[in-house]
Short mmCIF file of C-alpha atoms and ligand atoms in Angstrom, two decimals:
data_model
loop_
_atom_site.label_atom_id
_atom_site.label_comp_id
_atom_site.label_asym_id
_atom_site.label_seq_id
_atom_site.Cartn_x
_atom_site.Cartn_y
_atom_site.Cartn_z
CA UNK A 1 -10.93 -39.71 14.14
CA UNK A 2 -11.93 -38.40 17.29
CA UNK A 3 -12.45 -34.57 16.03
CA UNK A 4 -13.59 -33.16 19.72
CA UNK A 5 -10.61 -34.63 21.11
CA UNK A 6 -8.50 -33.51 18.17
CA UNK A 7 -9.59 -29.56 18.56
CA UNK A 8 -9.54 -30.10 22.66
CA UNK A 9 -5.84 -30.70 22.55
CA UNK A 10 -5.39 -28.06 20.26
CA UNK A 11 -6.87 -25.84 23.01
CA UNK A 12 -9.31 -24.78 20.05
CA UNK A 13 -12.63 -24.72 22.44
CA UNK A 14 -13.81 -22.35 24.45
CA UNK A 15 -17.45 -23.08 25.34
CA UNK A 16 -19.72 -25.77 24.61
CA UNK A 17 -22.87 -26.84 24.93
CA UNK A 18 -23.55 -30.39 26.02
CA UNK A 19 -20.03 -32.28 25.28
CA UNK A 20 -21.34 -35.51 25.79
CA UNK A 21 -23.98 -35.22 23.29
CA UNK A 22 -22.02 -33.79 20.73
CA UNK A 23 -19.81 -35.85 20.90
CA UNK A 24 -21.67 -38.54 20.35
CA UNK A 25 -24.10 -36.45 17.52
CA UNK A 26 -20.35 -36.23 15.63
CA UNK A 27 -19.35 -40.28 16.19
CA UNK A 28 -22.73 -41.12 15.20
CA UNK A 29 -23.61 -38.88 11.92
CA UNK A 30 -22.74 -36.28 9.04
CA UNK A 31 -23.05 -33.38 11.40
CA UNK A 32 -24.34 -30.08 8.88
CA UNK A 33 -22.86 -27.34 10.48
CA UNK A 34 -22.77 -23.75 10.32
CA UNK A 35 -20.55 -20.13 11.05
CA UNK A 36 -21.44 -16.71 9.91
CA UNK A 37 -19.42 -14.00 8.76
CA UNK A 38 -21.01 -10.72 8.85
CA UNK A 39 -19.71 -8.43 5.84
CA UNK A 40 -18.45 -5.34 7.55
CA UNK A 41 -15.93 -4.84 5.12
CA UNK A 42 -14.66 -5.71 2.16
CA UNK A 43 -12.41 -8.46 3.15
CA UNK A 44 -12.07 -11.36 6.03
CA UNK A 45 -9.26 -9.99 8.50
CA UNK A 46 -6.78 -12.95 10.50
CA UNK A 47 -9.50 -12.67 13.82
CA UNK A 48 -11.81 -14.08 11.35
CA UNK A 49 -9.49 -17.57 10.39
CA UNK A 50 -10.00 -19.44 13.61
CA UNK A 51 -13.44 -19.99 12.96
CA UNK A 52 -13.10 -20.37 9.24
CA UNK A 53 -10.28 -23.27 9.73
CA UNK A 54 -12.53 -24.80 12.06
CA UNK A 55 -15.30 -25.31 9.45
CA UNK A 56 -12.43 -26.82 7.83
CA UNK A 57 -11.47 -29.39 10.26
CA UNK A 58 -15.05 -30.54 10.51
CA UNK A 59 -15.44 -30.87 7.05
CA UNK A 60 -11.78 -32.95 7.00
CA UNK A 61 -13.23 -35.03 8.94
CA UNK A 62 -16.22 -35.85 7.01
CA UNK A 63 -19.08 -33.30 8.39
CA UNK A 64 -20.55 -31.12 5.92
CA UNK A 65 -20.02 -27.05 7.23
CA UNK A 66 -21.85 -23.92 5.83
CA UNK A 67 -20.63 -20.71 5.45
CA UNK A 68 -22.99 -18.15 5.98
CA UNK A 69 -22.31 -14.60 4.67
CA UNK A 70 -24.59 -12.02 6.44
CA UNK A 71 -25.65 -10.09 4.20
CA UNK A 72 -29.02 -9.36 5.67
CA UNK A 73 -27.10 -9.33 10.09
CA UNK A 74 -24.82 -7.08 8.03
CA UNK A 75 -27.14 -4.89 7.50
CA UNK A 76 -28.48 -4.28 11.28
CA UNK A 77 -25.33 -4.94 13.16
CA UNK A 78 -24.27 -7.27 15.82
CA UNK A 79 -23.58 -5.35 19.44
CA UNK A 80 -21.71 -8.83 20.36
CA UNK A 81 -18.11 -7.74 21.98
CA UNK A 82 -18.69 -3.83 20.91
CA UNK A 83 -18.50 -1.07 23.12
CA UNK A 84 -20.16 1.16 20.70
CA UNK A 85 -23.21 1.37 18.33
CA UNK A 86 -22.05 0.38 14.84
CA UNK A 87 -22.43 2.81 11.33
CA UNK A 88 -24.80 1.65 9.01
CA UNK A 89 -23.21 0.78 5.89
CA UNK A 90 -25.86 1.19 2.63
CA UNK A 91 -27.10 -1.91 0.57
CA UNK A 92 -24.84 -1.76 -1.81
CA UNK A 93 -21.75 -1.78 0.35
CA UNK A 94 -22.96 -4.63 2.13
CA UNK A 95 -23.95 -6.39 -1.26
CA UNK A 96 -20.49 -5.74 -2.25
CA UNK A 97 -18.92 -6.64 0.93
CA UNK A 98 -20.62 -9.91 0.73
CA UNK A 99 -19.22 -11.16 -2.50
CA UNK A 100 -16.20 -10.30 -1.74
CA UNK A 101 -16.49 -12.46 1.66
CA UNK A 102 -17.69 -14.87 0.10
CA UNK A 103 -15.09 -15.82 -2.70
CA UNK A 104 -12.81 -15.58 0.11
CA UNK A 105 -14.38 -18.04 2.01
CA UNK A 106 -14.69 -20.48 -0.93
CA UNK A 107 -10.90 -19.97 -1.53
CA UNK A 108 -10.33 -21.66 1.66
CA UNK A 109 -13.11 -24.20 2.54
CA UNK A 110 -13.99 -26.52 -0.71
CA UNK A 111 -17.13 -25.73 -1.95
CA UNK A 112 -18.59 -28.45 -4.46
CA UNK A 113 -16.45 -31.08 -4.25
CA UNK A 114 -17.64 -34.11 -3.22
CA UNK A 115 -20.11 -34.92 -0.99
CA UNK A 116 -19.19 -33.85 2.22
CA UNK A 117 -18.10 -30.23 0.41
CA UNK A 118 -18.92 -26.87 1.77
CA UNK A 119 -22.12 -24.83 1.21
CA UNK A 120 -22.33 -20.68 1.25
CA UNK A 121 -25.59 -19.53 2.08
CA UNK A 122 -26.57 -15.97 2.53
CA UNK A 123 -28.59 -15.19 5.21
CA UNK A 124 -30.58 -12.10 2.97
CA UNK A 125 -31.99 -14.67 1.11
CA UNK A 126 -34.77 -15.49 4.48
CA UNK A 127 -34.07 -12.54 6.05
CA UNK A 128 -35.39 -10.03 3.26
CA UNK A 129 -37.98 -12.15 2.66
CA UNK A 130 -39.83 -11.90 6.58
CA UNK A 131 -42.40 -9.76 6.90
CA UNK A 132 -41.79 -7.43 10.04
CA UNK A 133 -46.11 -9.19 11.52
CA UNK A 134 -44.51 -12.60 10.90
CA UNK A 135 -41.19 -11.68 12.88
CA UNK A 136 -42.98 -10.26 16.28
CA UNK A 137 -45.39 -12.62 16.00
CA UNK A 138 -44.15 -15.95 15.04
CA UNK A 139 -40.31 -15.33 16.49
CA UNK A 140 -40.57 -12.20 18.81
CA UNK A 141 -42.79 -14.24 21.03
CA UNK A 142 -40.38 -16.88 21.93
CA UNK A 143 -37.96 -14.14 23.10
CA UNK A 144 -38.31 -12.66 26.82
CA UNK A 145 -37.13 -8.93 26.98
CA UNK A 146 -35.55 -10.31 30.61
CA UNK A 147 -33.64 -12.75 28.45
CA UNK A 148 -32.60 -10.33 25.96
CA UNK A 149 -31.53 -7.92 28.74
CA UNK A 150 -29.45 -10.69 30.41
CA UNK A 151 -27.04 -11.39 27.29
CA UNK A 152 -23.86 -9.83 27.47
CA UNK A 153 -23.88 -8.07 24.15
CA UNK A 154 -26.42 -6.25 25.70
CA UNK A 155 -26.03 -6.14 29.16
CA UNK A 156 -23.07 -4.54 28.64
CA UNK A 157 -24.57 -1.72 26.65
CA UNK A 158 -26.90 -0.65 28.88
CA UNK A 159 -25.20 2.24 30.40
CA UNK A 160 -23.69 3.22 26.83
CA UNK A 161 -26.66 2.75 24.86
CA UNK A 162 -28.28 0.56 22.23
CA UNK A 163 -30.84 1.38 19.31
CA UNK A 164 -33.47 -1.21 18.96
CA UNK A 165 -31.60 -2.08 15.55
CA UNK A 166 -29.08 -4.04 17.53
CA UNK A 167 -30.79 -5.03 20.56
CA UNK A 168 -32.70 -7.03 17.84
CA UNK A 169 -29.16 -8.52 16.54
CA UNK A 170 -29.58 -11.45 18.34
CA UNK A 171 -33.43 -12.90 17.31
CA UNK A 172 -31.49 -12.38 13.05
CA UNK A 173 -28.78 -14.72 13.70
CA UNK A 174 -31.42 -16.91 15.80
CA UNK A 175 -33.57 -17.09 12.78
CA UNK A 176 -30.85 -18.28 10.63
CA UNK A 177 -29.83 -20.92 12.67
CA UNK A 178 -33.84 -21.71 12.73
CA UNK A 179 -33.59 -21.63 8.81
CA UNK A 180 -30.88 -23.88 8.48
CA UNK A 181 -32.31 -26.24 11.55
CA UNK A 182 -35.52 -26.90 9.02
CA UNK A 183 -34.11 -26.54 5.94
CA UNK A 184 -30.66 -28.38 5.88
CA UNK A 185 -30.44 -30.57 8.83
CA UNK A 186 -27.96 -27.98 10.38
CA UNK A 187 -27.50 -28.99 14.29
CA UNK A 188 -24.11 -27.35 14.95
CA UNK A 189 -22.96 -23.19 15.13
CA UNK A 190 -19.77 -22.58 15.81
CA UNK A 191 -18.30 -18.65 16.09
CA UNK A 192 -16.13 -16.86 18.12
CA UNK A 193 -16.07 -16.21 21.68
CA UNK A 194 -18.29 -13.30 21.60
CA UNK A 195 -20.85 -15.69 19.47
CA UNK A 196 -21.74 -17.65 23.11
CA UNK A 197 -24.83 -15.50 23.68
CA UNK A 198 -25.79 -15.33 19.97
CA UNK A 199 -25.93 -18.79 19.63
CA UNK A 200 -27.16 -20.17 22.69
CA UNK A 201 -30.11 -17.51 21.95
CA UNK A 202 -30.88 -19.75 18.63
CA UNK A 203 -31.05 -22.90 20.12
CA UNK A 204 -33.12 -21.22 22.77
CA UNK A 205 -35.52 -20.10 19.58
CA UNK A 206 -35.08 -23.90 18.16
CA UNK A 207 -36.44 -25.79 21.24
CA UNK A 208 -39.15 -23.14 21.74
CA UNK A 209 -40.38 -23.00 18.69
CA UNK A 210 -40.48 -26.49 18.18
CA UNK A 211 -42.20 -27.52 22.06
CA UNK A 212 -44.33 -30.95 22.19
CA UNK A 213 -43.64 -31.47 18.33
CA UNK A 214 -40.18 -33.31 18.51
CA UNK A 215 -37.01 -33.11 20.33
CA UNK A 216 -34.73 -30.58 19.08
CA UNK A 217 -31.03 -32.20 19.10
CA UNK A 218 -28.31 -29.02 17.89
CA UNK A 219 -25.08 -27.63 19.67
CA UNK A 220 -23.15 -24.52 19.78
CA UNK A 221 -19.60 -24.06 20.21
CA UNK A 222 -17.25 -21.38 20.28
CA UNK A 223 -13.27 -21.22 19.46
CA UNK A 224 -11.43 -19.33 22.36
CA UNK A 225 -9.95 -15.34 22.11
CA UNK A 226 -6.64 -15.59 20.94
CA UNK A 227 -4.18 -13.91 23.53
CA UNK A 228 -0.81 -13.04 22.98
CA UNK A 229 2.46 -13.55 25.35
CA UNK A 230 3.09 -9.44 25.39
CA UNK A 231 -0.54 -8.01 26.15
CA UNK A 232 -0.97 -6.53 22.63
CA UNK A 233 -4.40 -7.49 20.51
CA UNK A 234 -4.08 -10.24 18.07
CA UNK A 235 -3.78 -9.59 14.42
CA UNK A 236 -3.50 -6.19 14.23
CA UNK A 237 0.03 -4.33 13.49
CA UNK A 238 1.28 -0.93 13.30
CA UNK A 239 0.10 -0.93 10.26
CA UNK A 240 -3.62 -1.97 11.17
CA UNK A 241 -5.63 -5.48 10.38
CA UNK A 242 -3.57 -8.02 8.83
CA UNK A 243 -6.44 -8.43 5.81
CA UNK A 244 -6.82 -12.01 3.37
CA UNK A 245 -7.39 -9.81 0.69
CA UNK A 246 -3.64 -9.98 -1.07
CA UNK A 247 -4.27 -6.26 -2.09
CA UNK A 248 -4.97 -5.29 1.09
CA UNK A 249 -1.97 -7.18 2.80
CA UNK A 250 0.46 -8.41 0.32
CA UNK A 251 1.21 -12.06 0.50
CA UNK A 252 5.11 -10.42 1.78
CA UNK A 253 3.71 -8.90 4.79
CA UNK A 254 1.49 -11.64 5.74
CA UNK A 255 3.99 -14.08 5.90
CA UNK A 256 6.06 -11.94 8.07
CA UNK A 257 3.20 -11.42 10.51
CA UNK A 258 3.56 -14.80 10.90
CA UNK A 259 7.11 -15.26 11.13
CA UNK A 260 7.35 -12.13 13.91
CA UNK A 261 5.43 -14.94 16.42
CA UNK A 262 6.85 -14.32 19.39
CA UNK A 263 8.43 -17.71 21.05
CA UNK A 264 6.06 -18.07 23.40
CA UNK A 265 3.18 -17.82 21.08
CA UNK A 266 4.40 -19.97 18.41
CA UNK A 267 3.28 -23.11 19.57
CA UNK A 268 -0.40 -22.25 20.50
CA UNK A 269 -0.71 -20.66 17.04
CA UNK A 270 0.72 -23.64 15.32
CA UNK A 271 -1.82 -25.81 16.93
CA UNK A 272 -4.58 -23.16 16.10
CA UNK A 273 -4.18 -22.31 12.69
CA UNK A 274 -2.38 -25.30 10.89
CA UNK A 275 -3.25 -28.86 10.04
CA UNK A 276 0.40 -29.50 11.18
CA UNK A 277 0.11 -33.32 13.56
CA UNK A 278 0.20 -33.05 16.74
CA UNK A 279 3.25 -35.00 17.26
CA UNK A 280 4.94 -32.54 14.32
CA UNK A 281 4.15 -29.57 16.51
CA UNK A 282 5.65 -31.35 19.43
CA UNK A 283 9.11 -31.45 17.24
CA UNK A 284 8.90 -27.87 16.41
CA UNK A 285 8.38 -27.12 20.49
CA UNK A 286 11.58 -28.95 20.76
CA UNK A 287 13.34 -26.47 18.18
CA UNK A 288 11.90 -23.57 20.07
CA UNK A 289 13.22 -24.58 23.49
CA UNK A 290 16.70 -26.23 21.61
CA UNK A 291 17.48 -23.41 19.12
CA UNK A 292 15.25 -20.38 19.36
CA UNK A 293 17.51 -18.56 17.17
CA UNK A 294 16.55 -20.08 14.51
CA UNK A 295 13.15 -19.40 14.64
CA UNK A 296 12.10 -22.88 12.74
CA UNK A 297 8.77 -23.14 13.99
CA UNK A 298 8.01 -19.66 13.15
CA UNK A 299 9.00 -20.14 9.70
CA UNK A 300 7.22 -22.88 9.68
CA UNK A 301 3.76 -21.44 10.59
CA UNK A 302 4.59 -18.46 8.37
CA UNK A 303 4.88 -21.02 5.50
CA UNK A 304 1.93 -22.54 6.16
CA UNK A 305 0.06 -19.65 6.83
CA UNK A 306 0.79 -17.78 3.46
CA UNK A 307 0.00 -21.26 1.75
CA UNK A 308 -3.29 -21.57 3.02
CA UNK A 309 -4.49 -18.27 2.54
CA UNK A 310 -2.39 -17.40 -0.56
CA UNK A 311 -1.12 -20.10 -2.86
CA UNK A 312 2.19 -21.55 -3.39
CA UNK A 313 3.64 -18.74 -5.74
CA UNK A 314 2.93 -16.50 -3.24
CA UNK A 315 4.43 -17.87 -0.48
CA UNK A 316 7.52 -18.63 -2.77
CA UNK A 317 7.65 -15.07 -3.48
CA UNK A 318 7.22 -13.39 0.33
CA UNK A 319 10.51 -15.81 0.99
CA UNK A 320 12.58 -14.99 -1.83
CA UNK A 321 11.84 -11.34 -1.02
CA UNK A 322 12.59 -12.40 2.90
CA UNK A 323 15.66 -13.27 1.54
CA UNK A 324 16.88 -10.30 -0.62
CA UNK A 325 16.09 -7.73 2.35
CA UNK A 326 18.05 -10.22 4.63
CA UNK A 327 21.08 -10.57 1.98
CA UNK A 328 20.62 -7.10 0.63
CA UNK A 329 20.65 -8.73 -3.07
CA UNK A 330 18.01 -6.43 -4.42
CA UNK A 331 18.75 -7.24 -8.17
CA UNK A 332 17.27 -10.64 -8.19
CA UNK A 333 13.43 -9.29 -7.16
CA UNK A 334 10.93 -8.48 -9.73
CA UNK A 335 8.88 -5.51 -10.13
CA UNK A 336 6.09 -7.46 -8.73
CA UNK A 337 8.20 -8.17 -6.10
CA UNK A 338 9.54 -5.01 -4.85
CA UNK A 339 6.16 -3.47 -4.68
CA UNK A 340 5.68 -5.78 -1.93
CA UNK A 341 8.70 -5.46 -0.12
CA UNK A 342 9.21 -2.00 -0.04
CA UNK A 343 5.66 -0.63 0.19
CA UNK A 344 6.64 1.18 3.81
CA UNK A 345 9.83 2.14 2.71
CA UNK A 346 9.91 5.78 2.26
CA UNK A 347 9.08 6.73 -1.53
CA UNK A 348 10.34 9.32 -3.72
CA UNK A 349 8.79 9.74 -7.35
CA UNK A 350 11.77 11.12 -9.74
CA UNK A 351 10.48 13.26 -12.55
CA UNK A 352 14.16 12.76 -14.39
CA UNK A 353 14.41 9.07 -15.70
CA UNK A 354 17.76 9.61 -15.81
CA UNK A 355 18.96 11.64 -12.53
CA UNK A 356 22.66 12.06 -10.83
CA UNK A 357 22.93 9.98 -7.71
CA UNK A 358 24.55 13.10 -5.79
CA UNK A 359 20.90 15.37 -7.13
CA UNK A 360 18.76 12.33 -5.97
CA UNK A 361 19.87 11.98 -2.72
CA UNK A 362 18.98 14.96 -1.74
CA UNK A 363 15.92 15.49 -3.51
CA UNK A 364 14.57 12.30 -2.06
CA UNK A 365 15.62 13.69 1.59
CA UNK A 366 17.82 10.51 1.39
CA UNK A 367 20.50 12.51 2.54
CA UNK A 368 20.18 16.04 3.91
CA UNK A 369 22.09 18.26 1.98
CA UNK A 370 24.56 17.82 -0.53
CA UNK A 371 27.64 17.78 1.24
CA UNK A 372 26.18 15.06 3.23
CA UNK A 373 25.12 13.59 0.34
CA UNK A 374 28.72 13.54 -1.07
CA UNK A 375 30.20 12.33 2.50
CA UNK A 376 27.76 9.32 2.08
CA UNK A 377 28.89 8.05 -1.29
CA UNK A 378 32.38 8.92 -0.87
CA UNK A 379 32.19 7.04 2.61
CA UNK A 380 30.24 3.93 1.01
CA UNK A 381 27.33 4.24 3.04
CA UNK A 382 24.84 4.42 -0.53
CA UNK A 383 23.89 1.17 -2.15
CA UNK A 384 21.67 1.23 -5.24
CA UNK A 385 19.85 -2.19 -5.28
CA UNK A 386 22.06 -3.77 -2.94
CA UNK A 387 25.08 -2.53 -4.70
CA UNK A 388 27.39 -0.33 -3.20
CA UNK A 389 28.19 2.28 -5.01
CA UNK A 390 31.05 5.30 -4.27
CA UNK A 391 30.42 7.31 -7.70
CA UNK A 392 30.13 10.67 -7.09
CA UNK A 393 29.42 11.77 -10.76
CA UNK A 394 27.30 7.96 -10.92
CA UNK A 395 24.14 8.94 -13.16
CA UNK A 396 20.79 6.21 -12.55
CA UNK A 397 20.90 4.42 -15.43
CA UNK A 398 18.71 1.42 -17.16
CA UNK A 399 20.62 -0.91 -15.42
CA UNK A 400 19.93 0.69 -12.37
CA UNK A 401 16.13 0.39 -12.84
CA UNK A 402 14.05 -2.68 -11.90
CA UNK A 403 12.17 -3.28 -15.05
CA UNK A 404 12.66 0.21 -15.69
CA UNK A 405 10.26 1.83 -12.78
CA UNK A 406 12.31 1.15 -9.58
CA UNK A 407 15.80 1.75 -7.91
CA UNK A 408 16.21 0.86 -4.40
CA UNK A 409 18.35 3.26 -2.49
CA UNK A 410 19.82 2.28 0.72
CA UNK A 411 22.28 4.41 2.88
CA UNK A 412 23.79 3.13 6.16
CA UNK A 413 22.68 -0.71 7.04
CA UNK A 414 18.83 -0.47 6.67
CA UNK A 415 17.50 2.81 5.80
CA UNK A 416 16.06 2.21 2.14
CA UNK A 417 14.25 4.57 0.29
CA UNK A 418 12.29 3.32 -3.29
CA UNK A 419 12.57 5.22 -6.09
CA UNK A 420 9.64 5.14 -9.18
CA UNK A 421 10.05 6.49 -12.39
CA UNK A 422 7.17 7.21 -14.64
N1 LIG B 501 -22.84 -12.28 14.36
C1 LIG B 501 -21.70 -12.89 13.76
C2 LIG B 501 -21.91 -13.22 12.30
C3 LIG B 501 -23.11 -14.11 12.07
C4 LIG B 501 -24.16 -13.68 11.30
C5 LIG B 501 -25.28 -14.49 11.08
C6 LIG B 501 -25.32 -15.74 11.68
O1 LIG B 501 -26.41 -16.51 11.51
C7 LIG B 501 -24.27 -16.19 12.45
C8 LIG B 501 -23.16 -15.37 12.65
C9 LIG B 501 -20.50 -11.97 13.91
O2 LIG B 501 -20.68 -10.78 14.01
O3 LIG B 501 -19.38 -12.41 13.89
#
């Protein structure tokens, strides 16, 4: 398998250094390679799969990656593609932060299984370790304050301003690439776009510090921006970052992300983000220009999205509730499940477990008084989980309560309102 070809017709590269050579280096050999993931909060966010998956597709096809948490770069902050000097986040946070990255990462790469498997390292292991005489001596020397000055990240700071904390951004990640150079054979860093200057800065530091002894043979690449078809930023919602951590962005919501693709993204993120063939995306194309309506391909990516990142289970469980707000069949979700579905629907918590339908109405602001309230139920415009319901002396009962702590209220075609009882 041909893997530069492979991510080139994905469109999955942005820069490169040296095709030819690496290209050869990955015919030739078990390439070690590496991406870091700087823990600047508690979970991995959807900019941060691209490079992640790519890891993946190198070890599929039989290179050995390493994912580096940065939990000592977390600590100083990386200027790379900021406007803006970062906060400083305390030790423990970014110990915290770090874990947390970390089982997320080994959710989705394999790590120790067989002999090509994935590898975390932790960059505060060296890092910690440096004294600050043996940095601006035995690394600080190999850096020119021209060449510092020249790189974007900082370049574009200038006018703005940037502490000596993350001017120094760069010669860290150099130092881990230097680390895992010497100590694990590591000739390839991949990373985002805004990784060019970082990375090009370590291999800099690699053939430097290694002049007349041998010749240094490493890479770096970098996976492109992702754009989207309407202007607006990848990944983020109305809601904010679409996080991995389930808790922070239920499995329900992150498979609709997915399945909101707009047609004339769907493709390009197919090719990005799933192991889907080539030939199978070509199919799903088809469907898009054929029957758009049916959104097929988007479904598609949503389902293998939410599998990837979540598990099975979950993804069964963002369709079936998919399909209850689509049908209106509330009564077949569970708890579980409606917590999911409903979490930005409008929530009223009802002291009385056992409440009239007219009273709650209006003390959910469901309706807006109680004549209204009575014109809605009288004109079947109130549904109690999914169920119409023209009562106007109905009381909520057990059977109206989804294992006894929810009723879903809905008046009109869409407008539904949750309702918990203690
Ligand atoms: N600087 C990278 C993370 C990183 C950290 C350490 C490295 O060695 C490599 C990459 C980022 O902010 O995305």
């Amino acid at each position: 398998m041909d893997i530069l070809k492979d991510l080139q017709q994905r469109g999955l590269i942005n820069q490169m250094t040296d095709e030819e050579g690496l290209k050869k280096h990955l015919e030739t050999e078990q390439v070690t390679l590496y991406c870091g993931f700087d823990p600047t909060a508690d979970s991995l966010h959807i900019g941060h799969l691209l490079p992640v998956l790519m890891l993946k597709r190198f070890q599929q096809a039989g290179h050995r990656p390493i994912a580096l948490v940065g939990g000592g770069t977390g600590m100083i902050g990386d200027p790379s593609g900021r406007s803006s000097e970062r906060q400083l986040n305390s030790a423990e946070v970014v110990h915290g932060y770090s874990e947390s990255i970390k089982e997320q990462l080994a959710r989705i790469l394999n790590f120790d299984e067989g002999e090509n498997a994935a590898v975390a390292r932790n960059n505060h292991e060296w890092l910690s370790q440096m004294t600050i005489i043996d940095f601006l001596r035995d690394t600080g020397k190999h850096f020119g304050i021209n060449y510092m000055l020249a790189k974007d990240s900082v370049e574009s700071r200038i006018e703005q301003g940037i502490s000596y904390t993350e001017f120094s951004y760069m010669i860290l990640q150099s130092l881990d690439f230097q680390q895992l150079y010497q100590k694990e054979n590591c000739t390839l860093q991949i990373g985002g776009s805004d990784q060019w200057g970082n990375i090009t800065a370590g291999l800099e530091l690699l053939r430097r510090s290694a002049a007349g002894e041998e010749e240094v043979e490493a890479y770096g690449l970098t996976v492109p921006l992702i754009t989207k078809a309407d202007g607006s930023k990848f990944g983020k919602t109305a809601g904010g970052a679409i996080w991995l951590d389930p808790e922070k962005t239920s499995p329900y919501e992150f498979y609709q992300f997915w399945i909101n693709a707009d047609d004339r993204d769907v493709i390009r993120f197919l090719k990005y983000f799933t192991f889907l063939s080539l030939e199978e995306i070509s199919e799903l194309e088809n469907e898009v220009e054929t029957q758009p309506e049916k959104r097929v391909a988007q479904r598609r990516l949503a389902e293998e999205m939410t599998k990837l990142v979540h598990d099975e289970e979950a993804l069964k469980q963002a369709e079936r509730i998919s399909a209850a707000l689509f049908s209106g069949d509330i009564k077949s979700l569970s708890g579980a499940e409606i917590e999911q579905g409903f979490k930005d629907v409008p929530t009223y918590k009802s002291e009385e477990k056992e409440p009239q339908l007219l009273d709650l109405l209006v003390n959910a602001g469901i309706s807006s008084s109680k004549r209204q309230a009575r014109e809605d139920i009288g004109n079947g415009a109130v549904y109690i989980n999914g169920e119409r319901n023209q009562d106007l002396k109905h009381t909520i009962g057990e059977e109206d309560r989804i294992e006894d702590r929810f009723t879903i209220i809905r008046r009109g075609k869409k407008k539904y309102f949750l309702v918990k009882f203690q």
